[in-house]
Amino acid sequence: MSKKPGLVWLAALGLLAVWLGPPALADPPGQPGALDTSFAQTGGPGDEVTSLALQPDGKILAGGAFTTYNGTAAPGLVRLNADGTRDAWFNQTGTGLNSVVNALALQPDGKILVGGAFTTYNGAAAPKLIRLNADGTRDATFAQTGTGLSNDVHALALQPDGKILAGGYFLNYNGAPAQRMIRLNANGTRDASFTLTGAGLNGVVETIALQPDGKILIGGYHIDFAPLNSDGSVDTTFARTSLSVQTL
């Protein structure tokens, strides 16, 4: 006696279901790992994002290689509202930054430290490091001495006393040795009390973190992962480890 066609199809579908397994379920909204559907960009940046900073008010600073956001000029830096829409109140002056942003640091007063590969802001010299006001305009009270940093900045950290640690590819500041790491005063001048030991660091600094005791953790490519004392000398109480570290 032949089987009815309907029963054959049901049997085949049953075998297929066993083979494929149970259907994948999306994480319920609000669960850990689930997509936050309340955050939605409009268009988005035109190229990669390399740095982020979250403001106390929930707004988000994003820096990177992009020059536009949703087709509108945003040279290397944009600020978004908490829902992902662009914050129209934040605008760079004129042409803004002329190259990639690699690092961001927020000050308690709302000003923004920006480091990267750029050399100008709206056509005026800004060698790899600049400070912006909360609305994106340039902070004229911050200015590097002379030619400033000689190459890209990849890491920034703000000390509680307002001094600024910067790390990256650079080897000089205004023509004087500054082997891949430097500390600046709050106005952008060099802090002479911070000096690296000997020939300085032997690799690119990619990340900086401050310890509560004032010691400084650094990491990067082909660099010994170890803390420095607050004056830039090596902390000899720490067992140094050779590895590549990008984030601390």
PDB file of C-alpha atoms in Angstrom:
ATOM      1  CA  MET A   1       0.000   0.000   0.000  1.00  0.00           C
ATOM      2  CA  SER A   2       1.550   3.336  -1.076  1.00  0.00           C
ATOM      3  CA  LYS A   3       1.995   6.251   1.351  1.00  0.00           C
ATOM      4  CA  LYS A   4      -0.093   9.349   0.876  1.00  0.00           C
ATOM      5  CA  PRO A   5       1.867  12.296  -0.656  1.00  0.00           C
ATOM      6  CA  GLY A   6       1.049  14.529   2.318  1.00  0.00           C
ATOM      7  CA  LEU A   7       2.569  12.065   4.784  1.00  0.00           C
ATOM      8  CA  VAL A   8       5.745  11.809   2.662  1.00  0.00           C
ATOM      9  CA  TRP A   9       6.169  15.606   2.736  1.00  0.00           C
ATOM     10  CA  LEU A  10       5.627  15.722   6.491  1.00  0.00           C
ATOM     11  CA  ALA A  11       8.243  13.028   7.025  1.00  0.00           C
ATOM     12  CA  ALA A  12      10.727  14.853   4.767  1.00  0.00           C
ATOM     13  CA  LEU A  13      10.157  18.140   6.597  1.00  0.00           C
ATOM     14  CA  GLY A  14      10.654  16.374   9.912  1.00  0.00           C
ATOM     15  CA  LEU A  15      14.006  14.952   8.815  1.00  0.00           C
ATOM     16  CA  LEU A  16      15.078  18.385   7.517  1.00  0.00           C
ATOM     17  CA  ALA A  17      14.199  19.988  10.850  1.00  0.00           C
ATOM     18  CA  VAL A  18      16.280  17.393  12.717  1.00  0.00           C
ATOM     19  CA  TRP A  19      19.226  17.955  10.354  1.00  0.00           C
ATOM     20  CA  LEU A  20      19.113  21.753  10.630  1.00  0.00           C
ATOM     21  CA  GLY A  21      18.522  21.802  14.374  1.00  0.00           C
ATOM     22  CA  PRO A  22      16.336  24.263  16.292  1.00  0.00           C
ATOM     23  CA  PRO A  23      15.950  27.774  14.813  1.00  0.00           C
ATOM     24  CA  ALA A  24      18.381  30.433  16.055  1.00  0.00           C
ATOM     25  CA  LEU A  25      16.694  32.937  18.300  1.00  0.00           C
ATOM     26  CA  ALA A  26      17.684  36.609  18.505  1.00  0.00           C
ATOM     27  CA  ASP A  27      18.593  37.923  21.931  1.00  0.00           C
ATOM     28  CA  PRO A  28      15.551  39.582  23.513  1.00  0.00           C
ATOM     29  CA  PRO A  29      15.839  43.387  23.525  1.00  0.00           C
ATOM     30  CA  GLY A  30      17.592  44.672  26.626  1.00  0.00           C
ATOM     31  CA  GLN A  31      19.463  41.415  27.253  1.00  0.00           C
ATOM     32  CA  PRO A  32      23.300  41.382  27.471  1.00  0.00           C
ATOM     33  CA  GLY A  33      24.734  41.215  23.955  1.00  0.00           C
ATOM     34  CA  ALA A  34      21.528  42.215  22.234  1.00  0.00           C
ATOM     35  CA  LEU A  35      21.596  45.023  19.683  1.00  0.00           C
ATOM     36  CA  ASP A  36      20.503  48.332  21.197  1.00  0.00           C
ATOM     37  CA  THR A  37      17.796  49.384  18.750  1.00  0.00           C
ATOM     38  CA  SER A  38      17.443  52.766  20.465  1.00  0.00           C
ATOM     39  CA  PHE A  39      20.825  53.750  18.971  1.00  0.00           C
ATOM     40  CA  ALA A  40      20.673  54.292  15.228  1.00  0.00           C
ATOM     41  CA  GLN A  41      23.101  56.327  13.141  1.00  0.00           C
ATOM     42  CA  THR A  42      21.853  58.339  10.199  1.00  0.00           C
ATOM     43  CA  GLY A  43      24.062  57.369   7.280  1.00  0.00           C
ATOM     44  CA  GLY A  44      27.144  57.160   9.488  1.00  0.00           C
ATOM     45  CA  PRO A  45      30.824  58.024   8.996  1.00  0.00           C
ATOM     46  CA  GLY A  46      32.396  57.666   5.567  1.00  0.00           C
ATOM     47  CA  ASP A  47      35.436  55.690   6.776  1.00  0.00           C
ATOM     48  CA  GLU A  48      36.829  53.859   9.799  1.00  0.00           C
ATOM     49  CA  VAL A  49      36.474  55.004  13.412  1.00  0.00           C
ATOM     50  CA  THR A  50      39.653  54.603  15.482  1.00  0.00           C
ATOM     51  CA  SER A  51      38.827  56.327  18.764  1.00  0.00           C
ATOM     52  CA  LEU A  52      35.822  56.975  21.011  1.00  0.00           C
ATOM     53  CA  ALA A  53      35.109  59.022  24.127  1.00  0.00           C
ATOM     54  CA  LEU A  54      31.925  59.175  26.176  1.00  0.00           C
ATOM     55  CA  GLN A  55      30.914  62.504  27.685  1.00  0.00           C
ATOM     56  CA  PRO A  56      29.249  62.743  31.120  1.00  0.00           C
ATOM     57  CA  ASP A  57      26.025  63.890  29.395  1.00  0.00           C
ATOM     58  CA  GLY A  58      25.891  60.679  27.344  1.00  0.00           C
ATOM     59  CA  LYS A  59      27.038  62.228  24.057  1.00  0.00           C
ATOM     60  CA  ILE A  60      29.650  60.304  22.081  1.00  0.00           C
ATOM     61  CA  LEU A  61      32.806  61.638  20.430  1.00  0.00           C
ATOM     62  CA  ALA A  62      34.124  59.573  17.522  1.00  0.00           C
ATOM     63  CA  GLY A  63      37.421  60.110  15.732  1.00  0.00           C
ATOM     64  CA  GLY A  64      38.995  58.344  12.784  1.00  0.00           C
ATOM     65  CA  ALA A  65      39.865  58.385   9.099  1.00  0.00           C
ATOM     66  CA  PHE A  66      36.467  59.616   7.917  1.00  0.00           C
ATOM     67  CA  THR A  67      35.907  63.067   6.399  1.00  0.00           C
ATOM     68  CA  THR A  68      32.106  63.007   6.263  1.00  0.00           C
ATOM     69  CA  TYR A  69      29.166  61.835   8.354  1.00  0.00           C
ATOM     70  CA  ASN A  70      26.009  61.029   6.405  1.00  0.00           C
ATOM     71  CA  GLY A  71      27.473  62.943   3.455  1.00  0.00           C
ATOM     72  CA  THR A  72      28.131  66.139   5.442  1.00  0.00           C
ATOM     73  CA  ALA A  73      31.643  67.361   6.296  1.00  0.00           C
ATOM     74  CA  ALA A  74      33.069  65.894   9.503  1.00  0.00           C
ATOM     75  CA  PRO A  75      36.867  65.929   9.096  1.00  0.00           C
ATOM     76  CA  GLY A  76      38.113  63.162  11.377  1.00  0.00           C
ATOM     77  CA  LEU A  77      35.847  64.001  14.310  1.00  0.00           C
ATOM     78  CA  VAL A  78      32.124  64.028  15.046  1.00  0.00           C
ATOM     79  CA  ARG A  79      29.892  64.094  18.108  1.00  0.00           C
ATOM     80  CA  LEU A  80      26.704  62.071  18.344  1.00  0.00           C
ATOM     81  CA  ASN A  81      23.731  62.340  20.642  1.00  0.00           C
ATOM     82  CA  ALA A  82      22.949  59.377  22.882  1.00  0.00           C
ATOM     83  CA  ASP A  83      20.518  58.008  20.272  1.00  0.00           C
ATOM     84  CA  GLY A  84      23.153  58.009  17.487  1.00  0.00           C
ATOM     85  CA  THR A  85      21.983  61.142  15.669  1.00  0.00           C
ATOM     86  CA  ARG A  86      24.561  63.832  14.906  1.00  0.00           C
ATOM     87  CA  ASP A  87      24.980  66.619  17.444  1.00  0.00           C
ATOM     88  CA  ALA A  88      24.559  69.710  15.273  1.00  0.00           C
ATOM     89  CA  TRP A  89      25.933  71.951  18.045  1.00  0.00           C
ATOM     90  CA  PHE A  90      29.435  70.454  17.627  1.00  0.00           C
ATOM     91  CA  ASN A  91      31.222  71.771  14.531  1.00  0.00           C
ATOM     92  CA  GLN A  92      34.866  72.260  13.648  1.00  0.00           C
ATOM     93  CA  THR A  93      35.803  75.678  12.318  1.00  0.00           C
ATOM     94  CA  GLY A  94      36.259  75.953   8.540  1.00  0.00           C
ATOM     95  CA  THR A  95      38.129  72.965   7.099  1.00  0.00           C
ATOM     96  CA  GLY A  96      38.889  71.576  10.568  1.00  0.00           C
ATOM     97  CA  LEU A  97      41.466  68.788  10.927  1.00  0.00           C
ATOM     98  CA  ASN A  98      43.329  67.748   7.785  1.00  0.00           C
ATOM     99  CA  SER A  99      44.010  64.073   8.600  1.00  0.00           C
ATOM    100  CA  VAL A 100      43.230  61.064  10.798  1.00  0.00           C
ATOM    101  CA  VAL A 101      42.286  61.245  14.487  1.00  0.00           C
ATOM    102  CA  ASN A 102      43.802  58.411  16.562  1.00  0.00           C
ATOM    103  CA  ALA A 103      43.203  59.406  20.184  1.00  0.00           C
ATOM    104  CA  LEU A 104      40.735  61.381  22.280  1.00  0.00           C
ATOM    105  CA  ALA A 105      40.735  62.496  25.917  1.00  0.00           C
ATOM    106  CA  LEU A 106      38.072  64.498  27.730  1.00  0.00           C
ATOM    107  CA  GLN A 107      38.904  67.144  30.291  1.00  0.00           C
ATOM    108  CA  PRO A 108      36.653  67.791  33.316  1.00  0.00           C
ATOM    109  CA  ASP A 109      35.874  71.274  31.924  1.00  0.00           C
ATOM    110  CA  GLY A 110      34.421  69.748  28.742  1.00  0.00           C
ATOM    111  CA  LYS A 111      37.387  70.555  26.508  1.00  0.00           C
ATOM    112  CA  ILE A 112      38.607  67.801  24.178  1.00  0.00           C
ATOM    113  CA  LEU A 113      42.184  66.693  23.561  1.00  0.00           C
ATOM    114  CA  VAL A 114      42.658  65.273  20.074  1.00  0.00           C
ATOM    115  CA  GLY A 115      45.730  63.422  18.789  1.00  0.00           C
ATOM    116  CA  GLY A 116      46.458  61.917  15.399  1.00  0.00           C
ATOM    117  CA  ALA A 117      48.176  62.286  12.035  1.00  0.00           C
ATOM    118  CA  PHE A 118      46.884  65.792  11.264  1.00  0.00           C
ATOM    119  CA  THR A 119      49.148  68.818  10.913  1.00  0.00           C
ATOM    120  CA  THR A 120      46.619  71.665  10.634  1.00  0.00           C
ATOM    121  CA  TYR A 121      43.228  72.799  11.911  1.00  0.00           C
ATOM    122  CA  ASN A 122      41.379  75.111   9.522  1.00  0.00           C
ATOM    123  CA  GLY A 123      44.676  75.781   7.759  1.00  0.00           C
ATOM    124  CA  ALA A 124      46.607  76.816  10.900  1.00  0.00           C
ATOM    125  CA  ALA A 125      49.412  74.676  12.338  1.00  0.00           C
ATOM    126  CA  ALA A 126      48.292  71.911  14.729  1.00  0.00           C
ATOM    127  CA  PRO A 127      51.117  69.339  14.737  1.00  0.00           C
ATOM    128  CA  LYS A 128      49.519  66.020  15.732  1.00  0.00           C
ATOM    129  CA  LEU A 129      47.844  67.363  18.887  1.00  0.00           C
ATOM    130  CA  ILE A 130      45.196  69.985  19.552  1.00  0.00           C
ATOM    131  CA  ARG A 131      42.632  70.949  22.165  1.00  0.00           C
ATOM    132  CA  LEU A 132      39.095  71.888  21.186  1.00  0.00           C
ATOM    133  CA  ASN A 133      36.389  73.665  23.101  1.00  0.00           C
ATOM    134  CA  ALA A 134      33.174  71.808  23.866  1.00  0.00           C
ATOM    135  CA  ASP A 135      31.564  73.132  20.664  1.00  0.00           C
ATOM    136  CA  GLY A 136      34.411  71.935  18.370  1.00  0.00           C
ATOM    137  CA  THR A 137      36.163  75.293  17.953  1.00  0.00           C
ATOM    138  CA  ARG A 138      39.888  75.542  18.636  1.00  0.00           C
ATOM    139  CA  ASP A 139      41.029  76.302  22.170  1.00  0.00           C
ATOM    140  CA  ALA A 140      43.468  79.171  21.691  1.00  0.00           C
ATOM    141  CA  THR A 141      44.890  78.744  25.220  1.00  0.00           C
ATOM    142  CA  PHE A 142      46.566  75.478  24.147  1.00  0.00           C
ATOM    143  CA  ALA A 143      49.557  75.751  21.816  1.00  0.00           C
ATOM    144  CA  GLN A 144      52.598  73.543  21.321  1.00  0.00           C
ATOM    145  CA  THR A 145      56.001  75.232  21.340  1.00  0.00           C
ATOM    146  CA  GLY A 146      57.577  75.869  17.932  1.00  0.00           C
ATOM    147  CA  THR A 147      57.252  72.906  15.565  1.00  0.00           C
ATOM    148  CA  GLY A 148      55.691  70.721  18.279  1.00  0.00           C
ATOM    149  CA  LEU A 149      55.503  66.958  17.798  1.00  0.00           C
ATOM    150  CA  SER A 150      57.337  65.442  14.832  1.00  0.00           C
ATOM    151  CA  ASN A 151      55.052  62.477  14.073  1.00  0.00           C
ATOM    152  CA  ASP A 152      51.698  60.863  14.802  1.00  0.00           C
ATOM    153  CA  VAL A 153      50.058  60.671  18.225  1.00  0.00           C
ATOM    154  CA  HIS A 154      48.338  57.359  19.015  1.00  0.00           C
ATOM    155  CA  ALA A 155      47.601  57.613  22.746  1.00  0.00           C
ATOM    156  CA  LEU A 156      46.540  60.299  25.221  1.00  0.00           C
ATOM    157  CA  ALA A 157      45.981  60.355  28.968  1.00  0.00           C
ATOM    158  CA  LEU A 158      44.994  63.263  31.179  1.00  0.00           C
ATOM    159  CA  GLN A 159      46.509  63.475  34.654  1.00  0.00           C
ATOM    160  CA  PRO A 160      44.470  64.728  37.625  1.00  0.00           C
ATOM    161  CA  ASP A 161      46.698  67.841  37.745  1.00  0.00           C
ATOM    162  CA  GLY A 162      45.758  68.724  34.158  1.00  0.00           C
ATOM    163  CA  LYS A 163      49.048  67.663  32.581  1.00  0.00           C
ATOM    164  CA  ILE A 164      48.809  65.653  29.363  1.00  0.00           C
ATOM    165  CA  LEU A 165      50.621  62.427  28.468  1.00  0.00           C
ATOM    166  CA  ALA A 166      50.979  61.707  24.752  1.00  0.00           C
ATOM    167  CA  GLY A 167      52.467  58.669  23.030  1.00  0.00           C
ATOM    168  CA  GLY A 168      52.930  57.563  19.449  1.00  0.00           C
ATOM    169  CA  TYR A 169      55.430  57.543  16.573  1.00  0.00           C
ATOM    170  CA  PHE A 170      57.106  60.893  17.262  1.00  0.00           C
ATOM    171  CA  LEU A 171      60.777  61.233  18.214  1.00  0.00           C
ATOM    172  CA  ASN A 172      60.983  64.989  18.784  1.00  0.00           C
ATOM    173  CA  TYR A 173      59.096  67.929  20.243  1.00  0.00           C
ATOM    174  CA  ASN A 174      60.156  71.284  18.789  1.00  0.00           C
ATOM    175  CA  GLY A 175      63.408  69.666  17.631  1.00  0.00           C
ATOM    176  CA  ALA A 176      64.371  68.242  21.041  1.00  0.00           C
ATOM    177  CA  PRO A 177      64.318  64.465  21.717  1.00  0.00           C
ATOM    178  CA  ALA A 178      60.985  63.020  22.862  1.00  0.00           C
ATOM    179  CA  GLN A 179      61.205  59.337  22.044  1.00  0.00           C
ATOM    180  CA  ARG A 180      57.593  58.293  21.462  1.00  0.00           C
ATOM    181  CA  MET A 181      56.275  59.717  24.726  1.00  0.00           C
ATOM    182  CA  ILE A 182      56.046  63.150  26.295  1.00  0.00           C
ATOM    183  CA  ARG A 183      54.226  65.057  29.009  1.00  0.00           C
ATOM    184  CA  LEU A 184      52.867  68.520  28.335  1.00  0.00           C
ATOM    185  CA  ASN A 185      51.641  71.203  30.657  1.00  0.00           C
ATOM    186  CA  ALA A 186      47.982  72.204  30.445  1.00  0.00           C
ATOM    187  CA  ASN A 187      48.843  75.002  27.990  1.00  0.00           C
ATOM    188  CA  GLY A 188      50.686  72.695  25.541  1.00  0.00           C
ATOM    189  CA  THR A 189      54.252  73.553  26.543  1.00  0.00           C
ATOM    190  CA  ARG A 190      56.658  70.738  27.427  1.00  0.00           C
ATOM    191  CA  ASP A 191      56.824  69.570  31.036  1.00  0.00           C
ATOM    192  CA  ALA A 192      60.565  69.544  31.746  1.00  0.00           C
ATOM    193  CA  SER A 193      60.079  67.479  34.920  1.00  0.00           C
ATOM    194  CA  PHE A 194      59.201  64.403  32.810  1.00  0.00           C
ATOM    195  CA  THR A 195      62.216  62.736  31.174  1.00  0.00           C
ATOM    196  CA  LEU A 196      62.507  59.240  29.735  1.00  0.00           C
ATOM    197  CA  THR A 197      65.502  57.159  30.788  1.00  0.00           C
ATOM    198  CA  GLY A 198      68.413  56.922  28.330  1.00  0.00           C
ATOM    199  CA  ALA A 199      67.392  56.583  24.695  1.00  0.00           C
ATOM    200  CA  GLY A 200      63.704  56.444  25.621  1.00  0.00           C
ATOM    201  CA  LEU A 201      61.210  53.918  24.289  1.00  0.00           C
ATOM    202  CA  ASN A 202      62.134  51.431  21.575  1.00  0.00           C
ATOM    203  CA  GLY A 203      58.712  51.063  19.948  1.00  0.00           C
ATOM    204  CA  VAL A 204      55.511  52.864  19.069  1.00  0.00           C
ATOM    205  CA  VAL A 205      53.308  53.800  22.064  1.00  0.00           C
ATOM    206  CA  GLU A 206      49.701  52.756  21.424  1.00  0.00           C
ATOM    207  CA  THR A 207      48.121  53.043  24.857  1.00  0.00           C
ATOM    208  CA  ILE A 208      48.647  54.847  28.181  1.00  0.00           C
ATOM    209  CA  ALA A 209      46.932  54.325  31.536  1.00  0.00           C
ATOM    210  CA  LEU A 210      47.440  56.090  34.850  1.00  0.00           C
ATOM    211  CA  GLN A 211      47.676  54.278  38.176  1.00  0.00           C
ATOM    212  CA  PRO A 212      46.238  55.829  41.366  1.00  0.00           C
ATOM    213  CA  ASP A 213      49.791  56.189  42.747  1.00  0.00           C
ATOM    214  CA  GLY A 214      50.810  58.354  39.776  1.00  0.00           C
ATOM    215  CA  LYS A 215      52.770  55.673  37.955  1.00  0.00           C
ATOM    216  CA  ILE A 216      52.173  55.368  34.210  1.00  0.00           C
ATOM    217  CA  LEU A 217      51.423  52.160  32.307  1.00  0.00           C
ATOM    218  CA  ILE A 218      52.396  52.117  28.644  1.00  0.00           C
ATOM    219  CA  GLY A 219      51.950  49.579  25.876  1.00  0.00           C
ATOM    220  CA  GLY A 220      52.482  49.368  22.142  1.00  0.00           C
ATOM    221  CA  TYR A 221      54.283  47.630  19.293  1.00  0.00           C
ATOM    222  CA  HIS A 222      57.717  46.129  20.033  1.00  0.00           C
ATOM    223  CA  ILE A 223      57.784  47.834  23.380  1.00  0.00           C
ATOM    224  CA  ASP A 224      58.397  46.502  26.885  1.00  0.00           C
ATOM    225  CA  PHE A 225      55.101  46.576  28.791  1.00  0.00           C
ATOM    226  CA  ALA A 226      55.980  48.237  32.088  1.00  0.00           C
ATOM    227  CA  PRO A 227      55.128  51.195  34.300  1.00  0.00           C
ATOM    228  CA  LEU A 228      57.051  54.420  34.458  1.00  0.00           C
ATOM    229  CA  ASN A 229      57.408  56.536  37.534  1.00  0.00           C
ATOM    230  CA  SER A 230      55.681  59.913  37.453  1.00  0.00           C
ATOM    231  CA  ASP A 231      58.944  61.587  36.341  1.00  0.00           C
ATOM    232  CA  GLY A 232      59.377  59.280  33.309  1.00  0.00           C
ATOM    233  CA  SER A 233      61.990  56.973  34.813  1.00  0.00           C
ATOM    234  CA  VAL A 234      61.439  53.203  34.662  1.00  0.00           C
ATOM    235  CA  ASP A 235      59.724  51.540  37.620  1.00  0.00           C
ATOM    236  CA  THR A 236      62.336  48.884  38.459  1.00  0.00           C
ATOM    237  CA  THR A 237      60.002  47.142  40.945  1.00  0.00           C
ATOM    238  CA  PHE A 238      57.891  45.859  38.039  1.00  0.00           C
ATOM    239  CA  ALA A 239      58.898  42.751  36.053  1.00  0.00           C
ATOM    240  CA  ARG A 240      59.044  44.042  32.479  1.00  0.00           C
ATOM    241  CA  THR A 241      57.407  41.942  29.759  1.00  0.00           C
ATOM    242  CA  SER A 242      58.090  42.199  26.017  1.00  0.00           C
ATOM    243  CA  LEU A 243      54.789  42.026  24.146  1.00  0.00           C
ATOM    244  CA  SER A 244      52.563  44.085  21.908  1.00  0.00           C
ATOM    245  CA  VAL A 245      49.768  45.880  23.759  1.00  0.00           C
ATOM    246  CA  GLN A 246      47.191  48.136  22.072  1.00  0.00           C
ATOM    247  CA  THR A 247      44.742  48.836  24.879  1.00  0.00           C
ATOM    248  CA  LEU A 248      45.033  49.249  28.649  1.00  0.00           C
TER     249      LEU A 248
END
